[in-house]
């Protein structure tokens, strides 16, 4: 088979690393890829959201399976376009991807189908939004409705900051069209977990549990990022919580999407807040998580290609997932300054030394090749992923890898996985 993976981050590197192990696969392309992916696949210089060019490429190359990593091409309808052209593609269709593309849509869906989530209001009018904030008081959360590259959620420190956020978004155009509407919701406390499941719209095949670390600094301080590290399994997801997520979240959501004429056949990511044995959904994503995919796929024993094909074809019957009895921890090495401004083009030292270590995978996120050297090219640069017999062992493996790699201004958290140890 010929496979095309769309995207160029750590998630896509992990997908390619895993897809490559399948005996079904002969050739892998990635658009646009990165310097690490280029060692395992043929990179094609087409942007992940250039649907026309991607479709031309897939037709010309007679790609047997296309796998979509990021959300933007999904919301642009890449899956529908490929299917109309008779191509097999893994990803949520445009109507299904609205579950991530519009927070007001996903909140209304949850309200309609009884999925537990924070109380909320949806507004296009700033005066009404501000009146709502005044009534509710802080702490409160302000979210731009549409896709905002992971930056659309604001957790203000007080009422005045909440009001300012609403003014920025609704009046100041801080997020463009994505901010023509805001969702304002109750602030939830607890411990977060990521719960991903493959589905064909009817059957649900959960992946192992995982946990992301969103804040940029140790101890969950500083602004939120796309994710500074992740581990799997996440002990906060006890068997009881696992069942609750399946029964209270995934089943009604997938049935609800079908009832709304938005059948969902792909991977669904539920970000949940867990407190005192109860769960509430923070968000849905219509794709694999980044960096959760890195530790998840490091632990997956089954060939992933038959699973992706089954979702793409809309029938998961007979498919099962087997996991290695190991834990995995991914530490993101980022550019200093991220999630704000940062430099690019800095040579990375020590990748060869890290490649010698056992039970370690260095997934590239924002990297590029310049004059034969791997250089930084993004905010999240590498996802150094260790496998171990326990989370503690996997932490040790991952940080041994991190210790080998260096560039000026590198930043990483030193406490990835600690929450699992505290339990
Ligand atoms: P979202 O993109 O909606 O998941 O939001 C990104 C991050 O913001 C989440 O992973 C949480 O850390 C935080 N967040 C979102 N909504 C809430 C909420 N209602 N209460 C507390 N934290 C939240
Ligand atoms: N790690 C969070 C996300 O993929 O949205």
Tab-separated table of C-alpha atoms and ligand atoms in Angstrom:
chain	number	residue	atom	x	y	z
A	1	UNK	CA	0.000	0.000	0.000
A	2	UNK	CA	0.925	3.616	-0.529
A	3	UNK	CA	0.081	5.863	2.405
A	4	UNK	CA	-0.045	9.666	2.583
A	5	UNK	CA	0.042	11.375	5.989
A	6	UNK	CA	-1.025	15.019	6.132
A	7	UNK	CA	0.675	17.322	8.633
A	8	UNK	CA	4.160	17.967	9.894
A	9	UNK	CA	4.246	17.816	13.676
A	10	UNK	CA	5.149	15.358	16.405
A	11	UNK	CA	1.799	13.623	16.075
A	12	UNK	CA	2.416	12.967	12.378
A	13	UNK	CA	5.967	11.741	13.045
A	14	UNK	CA	4.584	9.243	15.581
A	15	UNK	CA	1.874	8.149	13.113
A	16	UNK	CA	4.471	7.588	10.394
A	17	UNK	CA	6.798	5.732	12.780
A	18	UNK	CA	3.898	3.399	13.587
A	19	UNK	CA	2.453	3.078	10.059
A	20	UNK	CA	5.917	2.198	8.767
A	21	UNK	CA	5.979	-0.907	10.959
A	22	UNK	CA	2.966	-2.335	9.127
A	23	UNK	CA	3.709	-5.154	6.691
A	24	UNK	CA	0.830	-3.798	4.570
A	25	UNK	CA	2.716	-0.612	3.722
A	26	UNK	CA	5.256	-0.219	0.895
A	27	UNK	CA	5.670	3.532	0.584
A	28	UNK	CA	4.827	6.518	2.807
A	29	UNK	CA	4.532	10.169	1.820
A	30	UNK	CA	4.058	13.085	4.161
A	31	UNK	CA	2.831	16.592	3.319
A	32	UNK	CA	4.598	18.715	4.380
A	33	UNK	CA	6.517	16.693	7.033
A	34	UNK	CA	9.619	17.851	8.919
A	35	UNK	CA	13.302	16.914	9.243
A	36	UNK	CA	12.619	13.831	11.383
A	37	UNK	CA	9.772	12.610	9.201
A	38	UNK	CA	12.051	12.977	6.158
A	39	UNK	CA	14.134	10.091	7.532
A	40	UNK	CA	11.106	7.772	7.461
A	41	UNK	CA	8.894	9.013	4.626
A	42	UNK	CA	9.066	10.977	1.382
A	43	UNK	CA	8.169	14.551	2.242
A	44	UNK	CA	6.147	16.543	-0.274
A	45	UNK	CA	6.132	20.341	-0.111
A	46	UNK	CA	2.356	20.813	0.053
A	47	UNK	CA	0.781	22.649	2.992
A	48	UNK	CA	-1.597	20.616	5.173
A	49	UNK	CA	-4.504	22.915	4.284
A	50	UNK	CA	-3.945	23.027	0.512
A	51	UNK	CA	-6.746	20.587	-0.228
A	52	UNK	CA	-6.647	20.990	-4.042
A	53	UNK	CA	-2.943	20.189	-4.298
A	54	UNK	CA	-3.206	17.308	-1.817
A	55	UNK	CA	-6.028	15.806	-3.852
A	56	UNK	CA	-4.041	16.143	-7.102
A	57	UNK	CA	-1.039	14.511	-5.458
A	58	UNK	CA	-3.054	11.604	-4.025
A	59	UNK	CA	-4.673	10.988	-7.420
A	60	UNK	CA	-1.393	11.110	-9.333
A	61	UNK	CA	0.381	8.807	-6.893
A	62	UNK	CA	-2.651	6.504	-6.541
A	63	UNK	CA	-2.476	6.695	-2.764
A	64	UNK	CA	-4.315	3.787	-1.105
A	65	UNK	CA	-4.810	5.449	2.282
A	66	UNK	CA	-4.549	9.089	3.353
A	67	UNK	CA	-4.361	9.901	7.070
A	68	UNK	CA	-5.173	13.435	8.222
A	69	UNK	CA	-3.324	14.743	11.282
A	70	UNK	CA	-4.402	18.364	11.972
A	71	UNK	CA	-7.861	19.869	12.356
A	72	UNK	CA	-7.721	22.592	9.704
A	73	UNK	CA	-7.940	20.354	6.609
A	74	UNK	CA	-10.756	18.406	8.320
A	75	UNK	CA	-12.853	21.529	8.820
A	76	UNK	CA	-12.048	22.555	5.225
A	77	UNK	CA	-13.670	19.314	4.060
A	78	UNK	CA	-10.641	17.365	2.839
A	79	UNK	CA	-12.248	14.039	3.744
A	80	UNK	CA	-15.381	14.767	1.719
A	81	UNK	CA	-13.320	15.902	-1.281
A	82	UNK	CA	-11.138	12.771	-1.237
A	83	UNK	CA	-14.156	10.470	-0.860
A	84	UNK	CA	-15.969	12.160	-3.744
A	85	UNK	CA	-12.871	11.385	-5.803
A	86	UNK	CA	-13.060	7.720	-4.765
A	87	UNK	CA	-10.006	7.854	-2.478
A	88	UNK	CA	-9.747	6.135	0.911
A	89	UNK	CA	-9.054	8.641	3.689
A	90	UNK	CA	-8.955	8.480	7.502
A	91	UNK	CA	-10.447	11.546	9.194
A	92	UNK	CA	-13.681	13.221	10.179
A	93	UNK	CA	-15.871	14.593	7.395
A	94	UNK	CA	-16.522	18.338	7.310
A	95	UNK	CA	-19.912	18.087	9.026
A	96	UNK	CA	-18.468	15.800	11.723
A	97	UNK	CA	-15.393	17.998	12.262
A	98	UNK	CA	-17.657	20.823	13.449
A	99	UNK	CA	-17.459	19.118	16.852
A	100	UNK	CA	-14.000	20.686	17.072
A	101	UNK	CA	-14.481	23.568	14.622
A	102	UNK	CA	-17.219	25.244	16.659
A	103	UNK	CA	-17.241	25.231	20.437
A	104	UNK	CA	-20.822	26.550	20.531
A	105	UNK	CA	-21.889	23.645	18.312
A	106	UNK	CA	-20.174	21.101	20.560
A	107	UNK	CA	-21.606	22.678	23.736
A	108	UNK	CA	-25.141	22.685	22.265
A	109	UNK	CA	-24.668	19.065	21.172
A	110	UNK	CA	-23.620	18.076	24.698
A	111	UNK	CA	-26.568	19.956	26.198
A	112	UNK	CA	-28.997	18.286	23.793
A	113	UNK	CA	-27.702	14.745	24.348
A	114	UNK	CA	-27.064	14.991	28.090
A	115	UNK	CA	-23.256	14.837	27.999
A	116	UNK	CA	-21.799	16.304	31.227
A	117	UNK	CA	-19.984	19.599	30.624
A	118	UNK	CA	-19.489	23.032	32.245
A	119	UNK	CA	-22.509	25.383	32.337
A	120	UNK	CA	-22.166	27.950	29.531
A	121	UNK	CA	-23.566	30.760	27.456
A	122	UNK	CA	-22.941	31.595	23.785
A	123	UNK	CA	-22.755	35.199	22.580
A	124	UNK	CA	-22.171	37.300	19.479
A	125	UNK	CA	-23.058	40.530	21.270
A	126	UNK	CA	-20.388	41.950	23.595
A	127	UNK	CA	-22.834	43.743	25.909
A	128	UNK	CA	-24.777	40.535	26.502
A	129	UNK	CA	-21.566	38.565	27.046
A	130	UNK	CA	-20.333	41.122	29.568
A	131	UNK	CA	-23.665	41.126	31.394
A	132	UNK	CA	-23.370	37.330	31.659
A	133	UNK	CA	-19.852	37.634	33.109
A	134	UNK	CA	-21.108	40.227	35.635
A	135	UNK	CA	-23.893	37.882	36.713
A	136	UNK	CA	-21.654	34.802	37.001
A	137	UNK	CA	-18.520	36.444	38.407
A	138	UNK	CA	-15.001	34.939	38.289
A	139	UNK	CA	-13.505	32.379	37.962
A	140	UNK	CA	-14.915	31.950	34.479
A	141	UNK	CA	-13.561	30.818	31.090
A	142	UNK	CA	-13.830	32.696	27.766
A	143	UNK	CA	-13.461	30.776	24.493
A	144	UNK	CA	-13.401	31.900	20.882
A	145	UNK	CA	-15.942	29.749	19.037
A	146	UNK	CA	-13.840	28.667	16.071
A	147	UNK	CA	-10.379	27.217	15.463
A	148	UNK	CA	-7.657	29.388	16.961
A	149	UNK	CA	-4.558	27.173	16.786
A	150	UNK	CA	-4.894	26.213	20.445
A	151	UNK	CA	-4.933	29.837	21.632
A	152	UNK	CA	-8.670	30.461	21.761
A	153	UNK	CA	-9.243	29.559	25.427
A	154	UNK	CA	-8.705	32.362	27.941
A	155	UNK	CA	-8.728	31.720	31.670
A	156	UNK	CA	-8.900	35.239	33.125
A	157	UNK	CA	-7.660	35.918	36.649
A	158	UNK	CA	-10.649	38.118	37.478
A	159	UNK	CA	-13.878	39.583	36.138
A	160	UNK	CA	-12.144	42.577	34.533
A	161	UNK	CA	-9.794	40.332	32.535
A	162	UNK	CA	-12.798	38.289	31.414
A	163	UNK	CA	-14.530	41.436	30.173
A	164	UNK	CA	-11.334	42.526	28.404
A	165	UNK	CA	-11.061	39.110	26.726
A	166	UNK	CA	-14.621	39.381	25.416
A	167	UNK	CA	-13.932	42.879	24.065
A	168	UNK	CA	-10.711	41.668	22.379
A	169	UNK	CA	-12.465	38.762	20.738
A	170	UNK	CA	-15.885	40.193	19.810
A	171	UNK	CA	-14.947	43.843	19.167
A	172	UNK	CA	-11.173	43.761	18.555
A	173	UNK	CA	-11.221	40.809	16.155
A	174	UNK	CA	-8.430	39.069	18.105
A	175	UNK	CA	-9.208	35.723	16.438
A	176	UNK	CA	-10.746	36.940	13.175
A	177	UNK	CA	-13.791	34.936	12.077
A	178	UNK	CA	-13.069	32.283	14.722
A	179	UNK	CA	-13.987	34.941	17.283
A	180	UNK	CA	-17.253	36.214	15.830
A	181	UNK	CA	-18.902	34.254	18.623
A	182	UNK	CA	-17.722	33.401	22.146
A	183	UNK	CA	-18.555	30.640	24.571
A	184	UNK	CA	-18.350	31.686	28.219
A	185	UNK	CA	-18.357	28.865	30.692
A	186	UNK	CA	-18.053	27.823	34.287
A	187	UNK	CA	-14.469	27.267	35.480
A	188	UNK	CA	-13.942	23.608	36.321
A	189	UNK	CA	-11.479	22.309	38.861
A	190	UNK	CA	-9.992	18.839	38.948
A	191	UNK	CA	-7.479	16.760	37.017
A	192	UNK	CA	-7.574	16.617	33.221
A	193	UNK	CA	-7.257	13.532	31.061
A	194	UNK	CA	-7.396	12.849	27.343
A	195	UNK	CA	-9.615	10.051	26.133
A	196	UNK	CA	-9.359	9.030	22.491
A	197	UNK	CA	-11.431	6.451	20.692
A	198	UNK	CA	-11.693	5.121	17.173
A	199	UNK	CA	-15.261	4.858	15.945
A	200	UNK	CA	-17.086	3.933	12.749
A	201	UNK	CA	-20.124	5.908	13.886
A	202	UNK	CA	-21.555	2.895	15.705
A	203	UNK	CA	-18.804	0.795	17.314
A	204	UNK	CA	-16.386	2.490	19.712
A	205	UNK	CA	-12.814	1.322	20.228
A	206	UNK	CA	-11.167	3.303	23.054
A	207	UNK	CA	-7.416	3.869	23.079
A	208	UNK	CA	-5.410	3.689	26.304
A	209	UNK	CA	-5.792	6.665	28.648
A	210	UNK	CA	-3.355	9.565	28.533
A	211	UNK	CA	-2.685	12.931	30.087
A	212	UNK	CA	-1.329	16.119	28.543
A	213	UNK	CA	0.520	18.954	30.313
A	214	UNK	CA	-0.889	22.147	28.829
A	215	UNK	CA	0.866	24.866	30.822
A	216	UNK	CA	4.312	25.996	29.711
A	217	UNK	CA	6.062	25.799	33.122
A	218	UNK	CA	6.466	23.208	35.857
A	219	UNK	CA	3.642	22.817	38.327
A	220	UNK	CA	1.107	23.749	35.618
A	221	UNK	CA	2.051	27.428	35.786
A	222	UNK	CA	2.272	29.975	32.978
A	223	UNK	CA	0.184	30.244	29.832
A	224	UNK	CA	-1.345	27.249	28.074
A	225	UNK	CA	0.445	25.711	25.086
A	226	UNK	CA	-0.475	23.010	22.588
A	227	UNK	CA	0.963	20.562	25.148
A	228	UNK	CA	4.397	20.336	26.824
A	229	UNK	CA	4.365	16.595	27.359
A	230	UNK	CA	2.107	13.607	27.809
A	231	UNK	CA	2.082	10.154	29.270
A	232	UNK	CA	0.075	6.961	29.059
A	233	UNK	CA	-1.545	5.236	30.866
A	234	UNK	CA	-3.053	7.952	33.105
A	235	UNK	CA	-3.980	6.505	36.516
A	236	UNK	CA	-6.579	9.268	37.044
A	237	UNK	CA	-8.646	7.315	34.513
A	238	UNK	CA	-9.631	4.455	36.811
A	239	UNK	CA	-11.767	1.609	35.411
A	240	UNK	CA	-14.825	3.379	36.850
A	241	UNK	CA	-13.918	6.698	35.158
A	242	UNK	CA	-13.173	4.821	31.927
A	243	UNK	CA	-16.688	3.340	31.970
A	244	UNK	CA	-18.235	6.704	32.769
A	245	UNK	CA	-16.463	8.370	29.836
A	246	UNK	CA	-17.633	5.613	27.526
A	247	UNK	CA	-21.252	5.629	28.740
A	248	UNK	CA	-21.798	9.318	29.530
A	249	UNK	CA	-19.645	10.908	26.850
A	250	UNK	CA	-18.667	8.792	23.859
A	251	UNK	CA	-21.836	6.769	23.330
A	252	UNK	CA	-24.293	9.704	23.501
A	253	UNK	CA	-21.971	11.970	21.492
A	254	UNK	CA	-21.468	9.524	18.643
A	255	UNK	CA	-25.164	8.615	18.599
A	256	UNK	CA	-26.013	12.337	18.777
A	257	UNK	CA	-23.767	13.172	15.837
A	258	UNK	CA	-25.459	10.459	13.762
A	259	UNK	CA	-28.904	11.777	14.773
A	260	UNK	CA	-27.846	15.295	13.733
A	261	UNK	CA	-26.907	14.059	10.253
A	262	UNK	CA	-23.207	14.330	11.041
A	263	UNK	CA	-22.073	10.695	11.155
A	264	UNK	CA	-18.690	10.384	12.821
A	265	UNK	CA	-16.231	7.776	11.561
A	266	UNK	CA	-12.675	8.508	12.616
A	267	UNK	CA	-10.963	9.207	15.917
A	268	UNK	CA	-12.725	11.284	18.555
A	269	UNK	CA	-10.735	13.003	21.290
A	270	UNK	CA	-12.532	14.001	24.483
A	271	UNK	CA	-10.654	16.264	26.892
A	272	UNK	CA	-12.259	15.685	30.288
A	273	UNK	CA	-12.002	17.168	33.758
A	274	UNK	CA	-12.208	14.609	36.568
A	275	UNK	CA	-13.167	15.509	40.104
A	276	UNK	CA	-14.484	13.382	42.962
A	277	UNK	CA	-15.243	10.498	40.623
A	278	UNK	CA	-17.275	12.671	38.228
A	279	UNK	CA	-16.377	13.782	34.722
A	280	UNK	CA	-17.123	16.837	32.615
A	281	UNK	CA	-16.088	17.389	29.008
A	282	UNK	CA	-13.790	20.375	28.370
A	283	UNK	CA	-13.562	19.955	24.625
A	284	UNK	CA	-13.795	17.585	21.708
A	285	UNK	CA	-11.170	17.290	19.013
A	286	UNK	CA	-11.851	15.583	15.705
A	287	UNK	CA	-8.307	14.200	15.451
A	288	UNK	CA	-5.436	12.573	17.311
A	289	UNK	CA	-4.022	14.665	20.170
A	290	UNK	CA	-0.566	16.175	20.018
A	291	UNK	CA	1.498	15.220	22.088
A	292	UNK	CA	-0.773	12.404	23.409
A	293	UNK	CA	-0.339	10.419	20.173
A	294	UNK	CA	3.401	10.061	20.772
A	295	UNK	CA	3.133	8.000	24.032
A	296	UNK	CA	-0.077	6.291	22.863
A	297	UNK	CA	1.406	4.937	19.648
A	298	UNK	CA	4.646	4.043	21.439
A	299	UNK	CA	2.491	1.673	23.541
A	300	UNK	CA	0.236	0.330	20.785
A	301	UNK	CA	1.084	-3.258	19.901
A	302	UNK	CA	-1.477	-3.783	17.115
A	303	UNK	CA	-0.802	-2.816	13.539
A	304	UNK	CA	-2.495	0.592	13.202
A	305	UNK	CA	-3.087	0.392	9.444
A	306	UNK	CA	-6.040	-2.057	9.546
A	307	UNK	CA	-7.636	0.174	12.214
A	308	UNK	CA	-7.229	3.331	10.126
A	309	UNK	CA	-8.563	1.515	7.055
A	310	UNK	CA	-11.575	0.179	8.991
A	311	UNK	CA	-12.482	3.696	10.187
A	312	UNK	CA	-11.947	5.098	6.697
A	313	UNK	CA	-14.306	2.457	5.302
A	314	UNK	CA	-16.801	2.901	8.136
A	315	UNK	CA	-16.748	-0.578	9.661
A	316	UNK	CA	-14.720	-1.420	12.763
A	317	UNK	CA	-16.263	-4.844	13.357
A	318	UNK	CA	-13.675	-7.466	14.226
A	319	UNK	CA	-10.991	-4.859	14.984
A	320	UNK	CA	-9.309	-4.899	18.404
A	321	UNK	CA	-6.453	-2.944	19.937
A	322	UNK	CA	-3.602	-4.609	21.821
A	323	UNK	CA	-1.239	-2.631	24.030
A	324	UNK	CA	2.286	-3.239	25.273
A	325	UNK	CA	2.302	-3.694	29.007
A	326	UNK	CA	4.521	-0.635	29.339
A	327	UNK	CA	4.162	3.031	30.143
A	328	UNK	CA	5.281	5.826	27.837
A	329	UNK	CA	6.234	9.417	28.575
A	330	UNK	CA	6.784	12.175	26.001
A	331	UNK	CA	8.699	15.292	27.037
A	332	UNK	CA	8.321	18.183	24.615
A	333	UNK	CA	11.483	20.196	23.999
A	334	UNK	CA	10.357	23.657	22.934
A	335	UNK	CA	11.825	26.908	21.699
A	336	UNK	CA	12.448	29.405	24.514
A	337	UNK	CA	9.668	31.997	24.387
A	338	UNK	CA	6.974	29.584	23.140
A	339	UNK	CA	3.921	29.968	23.283
A	340	UNK	CA	4.889	33.607	22.654
A	341	UNK	CA	7.502	34.669	20.106
A	342	UNK	CA	10.637	32.580	19.636
A	343	UNK	CA	13.624	32.194	17.303
A	344	UNK	CA	13.877	29.593	14.545
A	345	UNK	CA	16.749	28.088	12.594
A	346	UNK	CA	18.934	27.130	15.598
A	347	UNK	CA	20.987	23.928	15.073
A	348	UNK	CA	20.042	21.073	17.429
A	349	UNK	CA	22.909	19.124	19.044
A	350	UNK	CA	22.893	15.565	20.314
A	351	UNK	CA	20.235	13.892	18.155
A	352	UNK	CA	22.651	11.118	17.171
A	353	UNK	CA	23.572	10.414	20.788
A	354	UNK	CA	19.889	10.242	21.742
A	355	UNK	CA	19.195	7.890	18.819
A	356	UNK	CA	21.575	5.344	20.406
A	357	UNK	CA	19.457	5.010	23.558
A	358	UNK	CA	17.146	2.066	24.037
A	359	UNK	CA	13.403	2.459	24.589
A	360	UNK	CA	13.595	6.016	23.301
A	361	UNK	CA	12.012	7.670	20.271
A	362	UNK	CA	12.728	11.270	19.350
A	363	UNK	CA	9.693	12.482	17.425
A	364	UNK	CA	10.268	15.714	15.550
A	365	UNK	CA	7.646	18.475	15.688
A	366	UNK	CA	9.053	21.839	14.556
A	367	UNK	CA	12.290	20.938	12.793
A	368	UNK	CA	13.809	21.603	9.407
A	369	UNK	CA	17.007	20.700	7.582
A	370	UNK	CA	19.491	23.453	6.738
A	371	UNK	CA	22.949	22.830	5.269
A	372	UNK	CA	22.794	19.187	6.294
A	373	UNK	CA	21.883	19.986	9.914
A	374	UNK	CA	18.637	19.674	11.815
A	375	UNK	CA	17.490	23.100	13.011
A	376	UNK	CA	14.550	24.364	15.062
A	377	UNK	CA	11.553	25.495	13.013
A	378	UNK	CA	8.651	25.838	15.422
A	379	UNK	CA	7.518	26.357	19.004
A	380	UNK	CA	7.335	22.701	19.940
A	381	UNK	CA	10.505	21.254	18.459
A	382	UNK	CA	10.875	17.625	19.627
A	383	UNK	CA	8.833	15.050	21.553
A	384	UNK	CA	11.337	12.850	23.362
A	385	UNK	CA	9.433	9.685	24.190
A	386	UNK	CA	10.577	6.980	26.590
A	387	UNK	CA	9.094	3.532	27.175
A	388	UNK	CA	9.406	1.867	30.572
A	389	UNK	CA	7.982	-0.833	32.776
A	390	UNK	CA	6.267	1.845	34.893
A	391	UNK	CA	5.558	5.563	34.450
A	392	UNK	CA	8.542	6.263	36.747
A	393	UNK	CA	10.804	4.161	34.532
A	394	UNK	CA	9.441	5.804	31.365
A	395	UNK	CA	10.061	9.262	32.877
A	396	UNK	CA	13.631	8.234	33.543
A	397	UNK	CA	14.081	6.967	29.973
A	398	UNK	CA	12.584	10.104	28.433
A	399	UNK	CA	14.703	12.507	30.496
A	400	UNK	CA	17.871	10.526	29.713
A	401	UNK	CA	17.089	11.276	26.076
A	402	UNK	CA	16.374	14.931	26.837
A	403	UNK	CA	19.758	15.199	28.601
A	404	UNK	CA	21.565	14.253	25.369
A	405	UNK	CA	19.893	16.951	23.263
A	406	UNK	CA	20.661	20.631	23.391
A	407	UNK	CA	20.397	24.010	21.687
A	408	UNK	CA	20.593	27.540	23.067
A	409	UNK	CA	17.299	28.733	24.609
A	410	UNK	CA	15.763	25.239	24.748
A	411	UNK	CA	12.896	24.963	27.204
A	412	UNK	CA	11.200	21.861	28.591
A	413	UNK	CA	9.226	20.972	31.686
A	414	UNK	CA	10.993	18.863	34.277
A	415	UNK	CA	7.837	17.430	35.835
A	416	UNK	CA	6.197	15.514	32.983
A	417	UNK	CA	4.483	12.437	34.423
A	418	UNK	CA	4.823	13.510	38.070
A	419	UNK	CA	1.051	13.593	38.525
A	420	UNK	CA	0.902	9.871	37.803
A	421	UNK	CA	3.548	9.259	40.490
A	422	UNK	CA	1.652	11.364	43.019
A	423	UNK	CA	-1.259	8.931	42.803
B	1	LIG	P1	-10.044	23.457	25.357
B	1	LIG	O1	-9.358	23.814	24.056
B	1	LIG	O2	-11.467	23.817	25.431
B	1	LIG	O3	-9.712	22.097	25.884
B	1	LIG	O4	-9.266	24.320	26.429
B	1	LIG	C1	-7.856	24.241	26.563
B	1	LIG	C2	-7.513	24.099	28.005
B	1	LIG	O5	-8.099	25.155	28.777
B	1	LIG	C3	-8.059	22.828	28.645
B	1	LIG	O6	-7.227	21.741	28.405
B	1	LIG	C4	-8.092	23.230	30.097
B	1	LIG	O7	-6.807	23.161	30.673
B	1	LIG	C5	-8.507	24.673	30.031
B	1	LIG	N1	-9.978	24.804	30.155
B	1	LIG	C6	-10.876	24.813	29.157
B	1	LIG	N2	-12.130	24.928	29.626
B	1	LIG	C7	-12.029	24.989	30.969
B	1	LIG	C8	-12.972	25.096	32.035
B	1	LIG	N3	-14.288	25.201	31.812
B	1	LIG	N4	-12.494	25.116	33.293
B	1	LIG	C9	-11.167	25.035	33.539
B	1	LIG	N5	-10.229	24.929	32.595
B	1	LIG	C10	-10.641	24.899	31.308
B	2	LIG	N1	-2.799	18.055	23.292
B	2	LIG	C1	-4.001	18.738	23.069
B	2	LIG	C2	-4.509	18.665	21.719
B	2	LIG	O1	-4.052	17.906	20.891
B	2	LIG	O2	-5.444	19.393	21.429
